[in-house]
Each structure stands twice: as C-alpha cells, then as structure tokens.
Tab-separated table of C-alpha atoms in Angstrom:
chain	number	residue	atom	x	y	z
A	1	MET	CA	0.000	0.000	0.000
A	2	ASN	CA	1.386	3.409	-0.956
A	3	GLU	CA	2.423	5.800	1.786
A	4	LEU	CA	0.056	8.708	2.311
A	5	GLN	CA	1.613	12.168	2.342
A	6	VAL	CA	-0.229	14.452	4.763
A	7	LEU	CA	0.436	18.172	5.120
A	8	GLY	CA	-0.115	19.556	8.612
A	9	ILE	CA	-0.888	23.269	8.901
A	10	PRO	CA	-0.859	24.888	12.356
A	11	GLY	CA	-3.171	27.876	12.582
A	12	SER	CA	-1.025	29.640	15.164
A	13	LEU	CA	2.298	31.456	14.901
A	14	ARG	CA	2.910	31.352	18.654
A	15	THR	CA	6.069	29.723	19.918
A	16	GLY	CA	4.902	26.821	22.013
A	17	SER	CA	1.499	26.677	20.297
A	18	TYR	CA	-0.577	23.706	21.424
A	19	ASN	CA	-1.839	23.346	17.868
A	20	ARG	CA	1.690	23.123	16.520
A	21	ALA	CA	2.355	20.604	19.309
A	22	LEU	CA	-0.672	18.575	18.211
A	23	LEU	CA	0.822	18.281	14.747
A	24	GLU	CA	4.237	17.319	16.133
A	25	ASN	CA	2.549	14.604	18.180
A	26	ALA	CA	0.487	13.533	15.160
A	27	ARG	CA	3.719	13.066	13.211
A	28	GLU	CA	4.938	10.727	15.963
A	29	LEU	CA	1.608	8.857	16.225
A	30	ALA	CA	0.866	8.569	12.502
A	31	PRO	CA	0.274	5.102	11.065
A	32	ALA	CA	3.290	3.399	9.525
A	33	ASP	CA	1.945	4.103	6.027
A	34	MET	CA	1.554	7.860	6.596
A	35	SER	CA	4.111	10.661	6.644
A	36	LEU	CA	3.279	14.123	7.963
A	37	GLU	CA	5.025	17.319	6.895
A	38	ILE	CA	4.321	20.500	8.879
A	39	PHE	CA	4.100	23.817	7.041
A	40	ASP	CA	4.479	26.965	9.149
A	41	LEU	CA	2.665	30.098	8.018
A	42	HIS	CA	5.205	32.617	9.383
A	43	ASP	CA	6.343	33.893	5.988
A	44	ILE	CA	2.979	34.121	4.218
A	45	PRO	CA	2.276	37.816	3.457
A	46	MET	CA	-1.166	39.351	3.747
A	47	PHE	CA	-3.321	38.542	0.743
A	48	ASN	CA	-3.406	41.363	-1.774
A	49	THR	CA	-4.648	41.050	-5.361
A	50	ASP	CA	-2.294	43.867	-6.398
A	51	VAL	CA	0.659	41.763	-5.273
A	52	GLU	CA	-0.853	38.643	-6.845
A	53	ALA	CA	-1.251	40.451	-10.190
A	54	ILE	CA	2.503	41.149	-10.278
A	55	ALA	CA	3.736	37.799	-8.961
A	56	VAL	CA	2.606	35.339	-6.323
A	57	PRO	CA	5.155	35.576	-3.469
A	58	GLU	CA	7.530	32.630	-3.068
A	59	PRO	CA	6.294	31.677	0.448
A	60	VAL	CA	2.794	31.367	-1.014
A	61	MET	CA	4.108	29.280	-3.897
A	62	ALA	CA	5.859	27.028	-1.380
A	63	LEU	CA	2.550	26.550	0.444
A	64	ARG	CA	0.733	25.811	-2.808
A	65	ARG	CA	3.384	23.265	-3.830
A	66	ALA	CA	3.217	21.567	-0.423
A	67	ILE	CA	-0.583	21.335	-0.660
A	68	GLY	CA	-0.312	19.995	-4.194
A	69	ARG	CA	2.137	17.251	-3.151
A	70	ALA	CA	-0.024	16.136	-0.244
A	71	ASP	CA	-2.624	13.404	-0.468
A	72	ALA	CA	-4.512	15.005	2.431
A	73	LEU	CA	-4.370	17.930	4.836
A	74	LEU	CA	-4.510	18.118	8.627
A	75	ILE	CA	-5.268	21.582	9.981
A	76	ALA	CA	-4.794	22.291	13.689
A	77	THR	CA	-6.588	25.500	14.562
A	78	PRO	CA	-6.872	27.514	17.744
A	79	GLU	CA	-9.931	29.674	18.311
A	80	TYR	CA	-9.602	33.452	18.332
A	81	ASN	CA	-12.714	35.533	19.026
A	82	TYR	CA	-15.077	32.670	18.153
A	83	SER	CA	-13.355	31.954	14.821
A	84	ILE	CA	-10.108	30.898	13.173
A	85	PRO	CA	-6.946	33.016	13.416
A	86	GLY	CA	-6.390	35.610	10.713
A	87	VAL	CA	-3.097	33.982	9.709
A	88	LEU	CA	-4.910	30.748	8.827
A	89	LYS	CA	-7.677	32.518	6.905
A	90	ASN	CA	-5.031	34.514	5.037
A	91	ALA	CA	-3.170	31.348	4.008
A	92	ILE	CA	-6.406	29.764	2.819
A	93	ASP	CA	-7.208	32.911	0.825
A	94	TRP	CA	-3.871	32.648	-0.988
A	95	ALA	CA	-4.095	28.890	-1.538
A	96	SER	CA	-7.709	29.001	-2.709
A	97	ARG	CA	-6.908	31.159	-5.726
A	98	PRO	CA	-6.617	29.707	-9.235
A	99	ARG	CA	-3.530	31.884	-9.854
A	100	PRO	CA	-0.854	31.327	-10.949
A	101	ASP	CA	-1.998	27.784	-11.785
A	102	ALA	CA	-5.202	26.996	-13.628
A	103	VAL	CA	-6.804	25.655	-10.424
A	104	SER	CA	-6.252	25.853	-6.689
A	105	PRO	CA	-4.281	22.995	-5.099
A	106	LEU	CA	-6.972	22.935	-2.391
A	107	ASN	CA	-9.719	21.804	-4.752
A	108	GLY	CA	-11.280	18.549	-3.580
A	109	LYS	CA	-8.447	17.756	-1.151
A	110	PRO	CA	-9.275	15.383	1.760
A	111	LEU	CA	-8.868	17.107	5.112
A	112	ALA	CA	-9.202	16.572	8.848
A	113	ILE	CA	-9.505	19.383	11.378
A	114	ILE	CA	-8.195	19.245	14.935
A	115	GLY	CA	-7.876	21.997	17.491
A	116	ALA	CA	-6.665	22.815	20.973
A	117	GLY	CA	-7.495	25.727	23.203
A	118	GLY	CA	-10.268	27.704	24.763
A	119	TYR	CA	-13.021	26.531	27.041
A	120	LEU	CA	-15.024	24.798	24.313
A	121	GLY	CA	-12.060	23.284	22.500
A	122	THR	CA	-12.204	25.267	19.238
A	123	VAL	CA	-15.733	24.160	18.319
A	124	ARG	CA	-16.678	27.539	16.826
A	125	ALA	CA	-13.379	27.916	14.982
A	126	GLN	CA	-13.744	24.468	13.470
A	127	ASP	CA	-17.309	25.230	12.398
A	128	HIS	CA	-16.181	28.447	10.690
A	129	LEU	CA	-13.264	26.658	9.054
A	130	ARG	CA	-15.594	24.047	7.582
A	131	THR	CA	-17.688	26.817	6.045
A	132	ILE	CA	-14.641	28.550	4.567
A	133	LEU	CA	-13.367	25.310	3.055
A	134	LEU	CA	-16.621	24.766	1.148
A	135	HIS	CA	-15.368	27.297	-1.397
A	136	ASN	CA	-12.799	24.818	-2.741
A	137	ASP	CA	-14.925	21.733	-2.097
A	138	LEU	CA	-12.449	20.238	0.340
A	139	LYS	CA	-13.568	16.811	1.532
A	140	VAL	CA	-13.660	17.374	5.294
A	141	LEU	CA	-13.645	14.321	7.538
A	142	ASN	CA	-16.695	14.607	9.804
A	143	ARG	CA	-15.832	12.000	12.417
A	144	PRO	CA	-14.064	11.587	14.738
A	145	VAL	CA	-13.974	15.144	16.040
A	146	PHE	CA	-10.985	16.486	17.966
A	147	MET	CA	-11.722	19.598	20.015
A	148	MET	CA	-9.410	19.884	23.015
A	149	GLY	CA	-10.394	22.459	25.604
A	150	ARG	CA	-8.025	23.704	28.322
A	151	ALA	CA	-5.099	22.185	26.489
A	152	ALA	CA	-2.272	23.112	28.887
A	153	GLN	CA	-3.074	20.243	31.253
A	154	TYR	CA	-2.605	17.603	28.540
A	155	PHE	CA	0.941	18.511	27.424
A	156	ASP	CA	4.254	18.393	29.227
A	157	GLY	CA	6.790	21.232	29.127
A	158	ALA	CA	8.343	19.887	25.924
A	159	GLY	CA	5.016	19.884	24.050
A	160	ARG	CA	4.480	16.128	24.278
A	161	LEU	CA	0.852	15.082	24.514
A	162	VAL	CA	0.911	13.079	27.747
A	163	ASP	CA	-2.783	12.384	28.283
A	164	GLU	CA	-3.427	8.865	27.009
A	165	SER	CA	-7.072	9.416	26.101
A	166	TRP	CA	-6.179	12.416	23.919
A	167	ARG	CA	-3.336	10.465	22.334
A	168	GLU	CA	-5.820	7.728	21.448
A	169	ARG	CA	-8.217	10.304	19.988
A	170	LEU	CA	-5.435	11.739	17.841
A	171	VAL	CA	-4.512	8.251	16.613
A	172	GLY	CA	-8.187	7.756	15.759
A	173	VAL	CA	-8.288	10.941	13.674
A	174	LEU	CA	-5.151	9.937	11.781
A	175	ALA	CA	-6.488	6.446	11.063
A	176	ALA	CA	-9.821	7.874	9.911
A	177	LEU	CA	-8.058	10.436	7.692
A	178	ALA	CA	-6.036	7.656	6.056
A	179	GLU	CA	-9.172	5.601	5.432
A	180	TRP	CA	-11.094	8.668	4.170
A	181	THR	CA	-8.293	9.641	1.783
A	182	ARG	CA	-8.035	6.160	0.329
A	183	LEU	CA	-11.808	5.937	-0.044
A	184	LEU	CA	-11.870	9.219	-1.961
A	185	ARG	CA	-9.035	8.041	-4.209
A	186	ALA	CA	-10.734	4.719	-4.990
A	187	PRO	CA	-11.970	4.340	-8.590
A	188	HIS	CA	-15.577	3.669	-7.494
A	189	ARG	CA	-15.983	6.919	-5.542
A	190	LEU	CA	-18.477	9.580	-6.539
A	191	PRO	CA	-17.286	12.076	-9.180
A	192	GLN	CA	-16.075	15.475	-7.987
A	193	THR	CA	-18.198	18.506	-8.629
A	194	THR	CA	-16.758	21.285	-10.754
C-alpha cells in the first residue's frame, strides 16, 4: 500500500502553540503508512490582489506546492474571538486562488480538522473553518472530532501530549483520515463537482 503524504498546517504562529504541538505529536503517532510534513505560516504575506497580479510571493508558492504534493491535509486551529486566526484565513485565501496555476491545489483535497485551546475546544473555529473550506470543495472528515479544551493540562513542558485518552483520539483521527483519503481516491468513488 502506498504511503500517504499528509500536510499539517498549524493555525497559530505562537512559539509553544498547542496546535503546533498537536501536529508534532500527530507526526509521531501517525500510522506506519503515513508521513506528515508541517508547514508553518510565518512567511505568508497578507493577501493582496495587487501583489498577486505582479507575482505570487515565493512563500505562497511554497505553500501551494506543499498542498499539491499532499494526499490530504490536517489543519490544527486555535480559536480566536469565536473563529479561526487571521493567519490561517489569510493562508487559505492565498491557496484558494486559481492563480498562478489553472486551479487551486486545495480543490477537492481530503482534510481533517483538529484543534486545541479555549473553554469549548475550538468548536466555533472548526465550524467556521468548515464553512470557509466549502469554497474549494475540500472533503472534510466529519468523524471523529478532535476539540481539546483547556489544552495546557494535557501537554508536558516539551510539548508532548501526555494524556493517554487524547493520544488515542489523535490516533483515531489519523487512522480515519487515512481511510477517508483512500476511499476518496478509490476508482468507485463519486465524481467530484466542478
């Protein structure tokens, strides 16, 4: 069975982000037939069609190439003011565009969403993210959900997820994402919409 290439995108720029830590732990816990690359959004400039009309910036092109190489995406989002962070929305805005390629690399891509933080565990952010991703018809995994509230108590000082039940939940998401991605790639699956 071919190895699945998954691109992890943390929605936070914060050093010591629990969402970045979730992706680091996911890389460790991934099934043997899955590799996980993490793409940081630090260098992505603010979306501007004037800039895009001249040339798409190289950090954006790097993001687009990484998305294009991936079989599936894993986004780890915090919740800011009942929604996703601006840095994550900005990256999606850039990646969703058909320029400079004929189509966006996001189109129809399988995806799982996880999140850590806040009292309700990013439930509102994840709901908003699902709505945003409809634009490019991403195939979002609905179950299992992963919404970790009050995250600090589940990680050690080095960012290792030490709570066994949350580790098991993360393993479950990764296994489901692998199954979902392979199902969508199977020849008998439903045709994509245009």
